[in-house]
């Protein structure tokens, strides 16, 4: 499979098996977050609710339907991304290793506005960390979501999360992490718009 580390200069920066799941994933995540906020509003666990205008589904039943529909897209699509990434070796080559010293150096350079974006085929250490974080966070969100959806059918997962109530809080904080990632991710894409073209067209 061709990818960013392929010696062939004609190889795409992002192979098609990465781009299609990336955009389907973006769609699934947006549906899940906005319908999730409506579901949360029906029984908040913290002393605040989300503005209904920011939510999807219209009411609890509608939001649950959106959430359950997009959950399949998120899970199946995520599995395709992980399977292709592992099988091709791209996941390891692009995202590993990520070293503490490099993260500190790249973060300091970014804050001084001196981080180079000349070669968008290679991710800097902060980018690697952010992508690894969002992959791990998505796994936590799906696992805790399974406990909320079918806690009786997934007893081991249920125990791992110390029960339904803890799983609900974990699910909420994982959503917050995902939302935080998206805000930073979009800001960085705006800073280096060339990366958006590459994620759309492959080159
Ligand atoms: C409309 C929303 C989004 C836009 C415009 C966008 C844009 C991009 C772009 C341009 C890149 C390539 C970055 C580069 O080459 O430097 C990228 C990579 C990536 N994005 Fe997004 N993204 C969006 C939503 C999301 C969401 C919701 C997630 C995850 C929940 C996500 C996860 C990732 C990951 C993990 C990569 C690295 C993929 C890899 O190389 O394996 N993105 N995105």
Tab-separated table of C-alpha atoms and ligand atoms in Angstrom:
chain	number	residue	atom	x	y	z
A	1	UNK	CA	0.000	0.000	0.000
A	2	UNK	CA	1.412	3.410	-0.935
A	3	UNK	CA	1.807	6.041	1.756
A	4	UNK	CA	3.856	8.993	3.008
A	5	UNK	CA	6.992	6.917	3.642
A	6	UNK	CA	6.913	5.234	0.255
A	7	UNK	CA	10.170	5.902	-1.624
A	8	UNK	CA	8.073	6.494	-4.773
A	9	UNK	CA	7.802	10.332	-5.023
A	10	UNK	CA	4.488	9.890	-6.847
A	11	UNK	CA	3.006	8.131	-3.815
A	12	UNK	CA	0.126	10.032	-2.197
A	13	UNK	CA	0.778	11.845	1.094
A	14	UNK	CA	-2.351	10.234	2.531
A	15	UNK	CA	-3.473	6.957	0.875
A	16	UNK	CA	-7.134	6.609	-0.048
A	17	UNK	CA	-7.748	4.012	2.682
A	18	UNK	CA	-6.786	6.728	5.192
A	19	UNK	CA	-8.672	9.632	3.628
A	20	UNK	CA	-12.046	7.910	3.266
A	21	UNK	CA	-12.163	6.661	6.898
A	22	UNK	CA	-10.855	10.057	8.112
A	23	UNK	CA	-13.771	11.963	6.591
A	24	UNK	CA	-16.355	9.316	7.521
A	25	UNK	CA	-14.930	9.452	11.033
A	26	UNK	CA	-15.260	13.250	11.158
A	27	UNK	CA	-18.935	12.890	10.157
A	28	UNK	CA	-19.566	10.147	12.744
A	29	UNK	CA	-17.837	12.096	15.530
A	30	UNK	CA	-19.826	15.267	14.865
A	31	UNK	CA	-23.122	13.329	14.911
A	32	UNK	CA	-22.110	11.475	18.076
A	33	UNK	CA	-21.017	14.571	19.995
A	34	UNK	CA	-24.059	16.710	19.172
A	35	UNK	CA	-26.585	13.894	19.714
A	36	UNK	CA	-24.668	12.882	22.865
A	37	UNK	CA	-25.165	16.365	24.310
A	38	UNK	CA	-28.946	15.985	23.854
A	39	UNK	CA	-28.886	12.586	25.576
A	40	UNK	CA	-26.831	14.095	28.430
A	41	UNK	CA	-29.391	16.925	28.795
A	42	UNK	CA	-32.147	14.386	29.541
A	43	UNK	CA	-30.310	13.445	32.763
A	44	UNK	CA	-27.256	15.645	33.444
A	45	UNK	CA	-24.529	14.283	35.726
A	46	UNK	CA	-22.965	17.709	36.314
A	47	UNK	CA	-24.651	20.984	37.306
A	48	UNK	CA	-24.974	22.183	33.700
A	49	UNK	CA	-26.686	21.275	30.428
A	50	UNK	CA	-25.860	21.995	26.811
A	51	UNK	CA	-27.919	24.603	24.929
A	52	UNK	CA	-30.569	22.611	23.048
A	53	UNK	CA	-29.826	24.660	19.945
A	54	UNK	CA	-26.350	23.089	19.867
A	55	UNK	CA	-27.691	19.539	19.964
A	56	UNK	CA	-28.892	17.023	17.399
A	57	UNK	CA	-32.024	14.878	17.477
A	58	UNK	CA	-34.732	17.277	18.681
A	59	UNK	CA	-35.584	15.168	21.738
A	60	UNK	CA	-34.151	12.257	23.719
A	61	UNK	CA	-35.551	9.526	21.421
A	62	UNK	CA	-34.355	11.278	18.262
A	63	UNK	CA	-30.905	11.897	19.728
A	64	UNK	CA	-30.567	8.238	20.747
A	65	UNK	CA	-31.389	7.171	17.187
A	66	UNK	CA	-28.696	9.465	15.744
A	67	UNK	CA	-26.228	8.288	18.401
A	68	UNK	CA	-26.869	4.579	17.755
A	69	UNK	CA	-26.732	5.001	13.970
A	70	UNK	CA	-23.434	6.928	14.020
A	71	UNK	CA	-21.940	4.528	16.578
A	72	UNK	CA	-21.788	1.774	13.917
A	73	UNK	CA	-20.121	4.116	11.468
A	74	UNK	CA	-17.575	5.219	14.101
A	75	UNK	CA	-16.768	1.672	15.256
A	76	UNK	CA	-16.601	-0.073	11.846
A	77	UNK	CA	-14.783	2.841	10.227
A	78	UNK	CA	-12.326	3.039	13.142
A	79	UNK	CA	-11.613	-0.682	12.799
A	80	UNK	CA	-10.935	-0.259	9.049
A	81	UNK	CA	-8.518	2.632	9.777
A	82	UNK	CA	-6.708	0.663	12.500
A	83	UNK	CA	-6.571	-2.569	10.461
A	84	UNK	CA	-5.192	-0.836	7.324
A	85	UNK	CA	-2.823	1.291	9.430
A	86	UNK	CA	-1.426	-1.748	11.233
A	87	UNK	CA	-1.314	-4.014	8.152
A	88	UNK	CA	0.511	-1.421	6.020
A	89	UNK	CA	2.850	-0.411	8.866
A	90	UNK	CA	1.873	3.252	8.274
A	91	UNK	CA	0.481	3.746	11.752
A	92	UNK	CA	3.812	2.740	13.309
A	93	UNK	CA	5.978	4.660	10.808
A	94	UNK	CA	3.988	7.895	10.977
A	95	UNK	CA	3.076	8.009	14.660
A	96	UNK	CA	5.938	6.185	16.430
A	97	UNK	CA	8.233	6.672	18.182
A	98	UNK	CA	7.148	9.782	20.023
A	99	UNK	CA	9.762	10.965	22.537
A	100	UNK	CA	9.248	13.316	25.461
A	101	UNK	CA	12.297	15.417	24.539
A	102	UNK	CA	11.044	15.857	20.942
A	103	UNK	CA	7.566	16.791	22.167
A	104	UNK	CA	9.049	19.468	24.457
A	105	UNK	CA	11.299	20.804	21.657
A	106	UNK	CA	8.491	20.866	19.048
A	107	UNK	CA	6.047	22.429	21.497
A	108	UNK	CA	8.546	25.176	22.375
A	109	UNK	CA	9.213	25.789	18.661
A	110	UNK	CA	5.465	25.898	17.941
A	111	UNK	CA	4.871	28.447	20.717
A	112	UNK	CA	7.659	30.634	19.282
A	113	UNK	CA	6.073	30.249	15.811
A	114	UNK	CA	9.234	28.506	14.561
A	115	UNK	CA	7.921	25.030	13.818
A	116	UNK	CA	8.682	24.053	10.229
A	117	UNK	CA	5.757	22.886	8.049
A	118	UNK	CA	7.855	22.404	4.904
A	119	UNK	CA	7.459	18.638	4.811
A	120	UNK	CA	3.839	17.761	5.489
A	121	UNK	CA	4.599	14.088	4.759
A	122	UNK	CA	6.029	13.791	8.272
A	123	UNK	CA	4.272	14.624	11.507
A	124	UNK	CA	6.059	16.574	14.230
A	125	UNK	CA	6.167	15.109	17.752
A	126	UNK	CA	3.223	17.184	19.039
A	127	UNK	CA	1.098	16.062	16.086
A	128	UNK	CA	2.063	12.435	16.709
A	129	UNK	CA	1.088	12.766	20.354
A	130	UNK	CA	-2.249	14.396	19.466
A	131	UNK	CA	-3.098	11.647	16.943
A	132	UNK	CA	-2.096	8.871	19.342
A	133	UNK	CA	-4.176	10.561	22.041
A	134	UNK	CA	-7.279	10.768	19.860
A	135	UNK	CA	-6.964	7.123	18.767
A	136	UNK	CA	-6.676	5.975	22.413
A	137	UNK	CA	-9.462	8.354	23.473
A	138	UNK	CA	-11.745	6.965	20.738
A	139	UNK	CA	-11.125	3.425	22.006
A	140	UNK	CA	-12.093	4.535	25.545
A	141	UNK	CA	-15.202	6.290	24.234
A	142	UNK	CA	-16.352	3.177	22.343
A	143	UNK	CA	-15.586	0.817	25.266
A	144	UNK	CA	-17.360	2.992	27.858
A	145	UNK	CA	-20.218	3.514	25.381
A	146	UNK	CA	-20.673	-0.261	25.123
A	147	UNK	CA	-21.112	-0.387	28.919
A	148	UNK	CA	-23.770	2.356	28.759
A	149	UNK	CA	-25.547	0.671	25.846
A	150	UNK	CA	-25.508	-2.971	27.013
A	151	UNK	CA	-24.029	-3.204	30.512
A	152	UNK	CA	-25.563	-6.653	31.135
A	153	UNK	CA	-24.226	-8.087	27.861
A	154	UNK	CA	-20.686	-6.745	28.503
A	155	UNK	CA	-20.104	-7.744	32.155
A	156	UNK	CA	-16.288	-7.718	31.957
A	157	UNK	CA	-16.211	-4.237	30.429
A	158	UNK	CA	-18.772	-3.172	33.003
A	159	UNK	CA	-16.473	-4.312	35.813
A	160	UNK	CA	-13.422	-2.745	34.162
A	161	UNK	CA	-15.170	0.627	34.289
A	162	UNK	CA	-16.364	-0.030	37.880
A	163	UNK	CA	-20.003	0.027	36.808
A	164	UNK	CA	-22.486	2.108	34.848
A	165	UNK	CA	-22.125	5.376	36.791
A	166	UNK	CA	-18.328	5.526	36.446
A	167	UNK	CA	-18.576	4.489	32.761
A	168	UNK	CA	-20.920	7.462	32.201
A	169	UNK	CA	-18.372	9.871	33.668
A	170	UNK	CA	-15.508	8.276	31.709
A	171	UNK	CA	-17.632	8.541	28.521
A	172	UNK	CA	-18.260	12.221	29.248
A	173	UNK	CA	-14.585	13.054	29.917
A	174	UNK	CA	-13.489	11.105	26.826
A	175	UNK	CA	-16.006	13.176	24.800
A	176	UNK	CA	-14.493	16.344	26.327
A	177	UNK	CA	-11.004	15.173	25.294
A	178	UNK	CA	-12.251	14.451	21.779
A	179	UNK	CA	-13.954	17.857	21.525
A	180	UNK	CA	-10.738	19.547	22.761
A	181	UNK	CA	-8.715	17.624	20.155
A	182	UNK	CA	-11.105	18.721	17.375
A	183	UNK	CA	-10.837	22.419	18.334
A	184	UNK	CA	-7.005	22.288	18.305
A	185	UNK	CA	-6.955	20.062	15.179
A	186	UNK	CA	-9.135	22.500	13.219
A	187	UNK	CA	-7.104	25.516	14.396
A	188	UNK	CA	-3.885	23.832	13.207
A	189	UNK	CA	-5.448	22.891	9.855
A	190	UNK	CA	-6.391	26.561	9.407
A	191	UNK	CA	-2.786	27.546	10.179
A	192	UNK	CA	-1.415	25.156	7.507
A	193	UNK	CA	-4.233	24.863	4.920
A	194	UNK	CA	-2.021	22.825	2.532
A	195	UNK	CA	-2.602	19.867	4.842
A	196	UNK	CA	-6.338	20.064	4.144
A	197	UNK	CA	-5.786	19.757	0.377
A	198	UNK	CA	-3.550	16.735	1.025
A	199	UNK	CA	-6.187	15.119	3.254
A	200	UNK	CA	-8.825	15.742	0.551
A	201	UNK	CA	-6.893	14.876	-2.628
A	202	UNK	CA	-4.097	12.724	-1.259
A	203	UNK	CA	-1.336	15.025	-2.566
B	1	LIG	C1	-13.978	18.696	9.722
B	1	LIG	C2	-13.133	18.216	10.600
B	1	LIG	C3	-11.718	17.795	10.302
B	1	LIG	C4	-10.796	18.325	9.446
B	1	LIG	C5	-10.963	19.545	8.537
B	1	LIG	C6	-9.586	17.527	9.544
B	1	LIG	C7	-8.429	17.701	8.836
B	1	LIG	C8	-7.296	16.914	8.889
B	1	LIG	C9	-6.102	17.088	8.123
B	1	LIG	C10	-5.898	18.215	7.111
B	1	LIG	C11	-5.215	16.128	8.468
B	1	LIG	C12	-3.788	15.941	7.931
B	1	LIG	C13	-2.867	16.664	8.859
B	1	LIG	C14	-1.485	16.766	8.280
B	1	LIG	O1	-1.197	16.183	7.239
B	1	LIG	O2	-0.660	17.471	8.900
B	1	LIG	C15	-5.840	15.298	9.453
B	1	LIG	C16	-5.271	14.164	10.034
B	1	LIG	C17	-5.855	13.438	11.052
B	1	LIG	N1	-7.085	13.689	11.624
B	1	LIG	FE1	-8.418	15.115	11.040
B	1	LIG	N2	-9.803	16.551	10.474
B	1	LIG	C18	-11.089	16.678	10.959
B	1	LIG	C19	-11.692	15.891	11.916
B	1	LIG	C20	-11.072	14.879	12.605
B	1	LIG	C21	-11.673	14.121	13.674
B	1	LIG	C22	-13.090	14.346	14.206
B	1	LIG	C23	-10.744	13.236	14.085
B	1	LIG	C24	-10.812	12.201	15.168
B	1	LIG	C25	-11.745	12.090	16.031
B	1	LIG	C26	-9.562	13.401	13.276
B	1	LIG	C27	-8.406	12.668	13.411
B	1	LIG	C28	-7.286	12.762	12.620
B	1	LIG	C29	-6.144	11.875	12.694
B	1	LIG	C30	-5.975	10.700	13.689
B	1	LIG	C31	-5.260	12.273	11.701
B	1	LIG	C32	-3.916	11.616	11.365
B	1	LIG	C33	-4.224	10.452	10.432
B	1	LIG	C34	-3.003	9.584	10.139
B	1	LIG	O3	-2.052	10.075	9.539
B	1	LIG	O4	-3.032	8.377	10.482
B	1	LIG	N3	-9.792	14.413	12.393
B	1	LIG	N4	-7.108	15.793	9.691
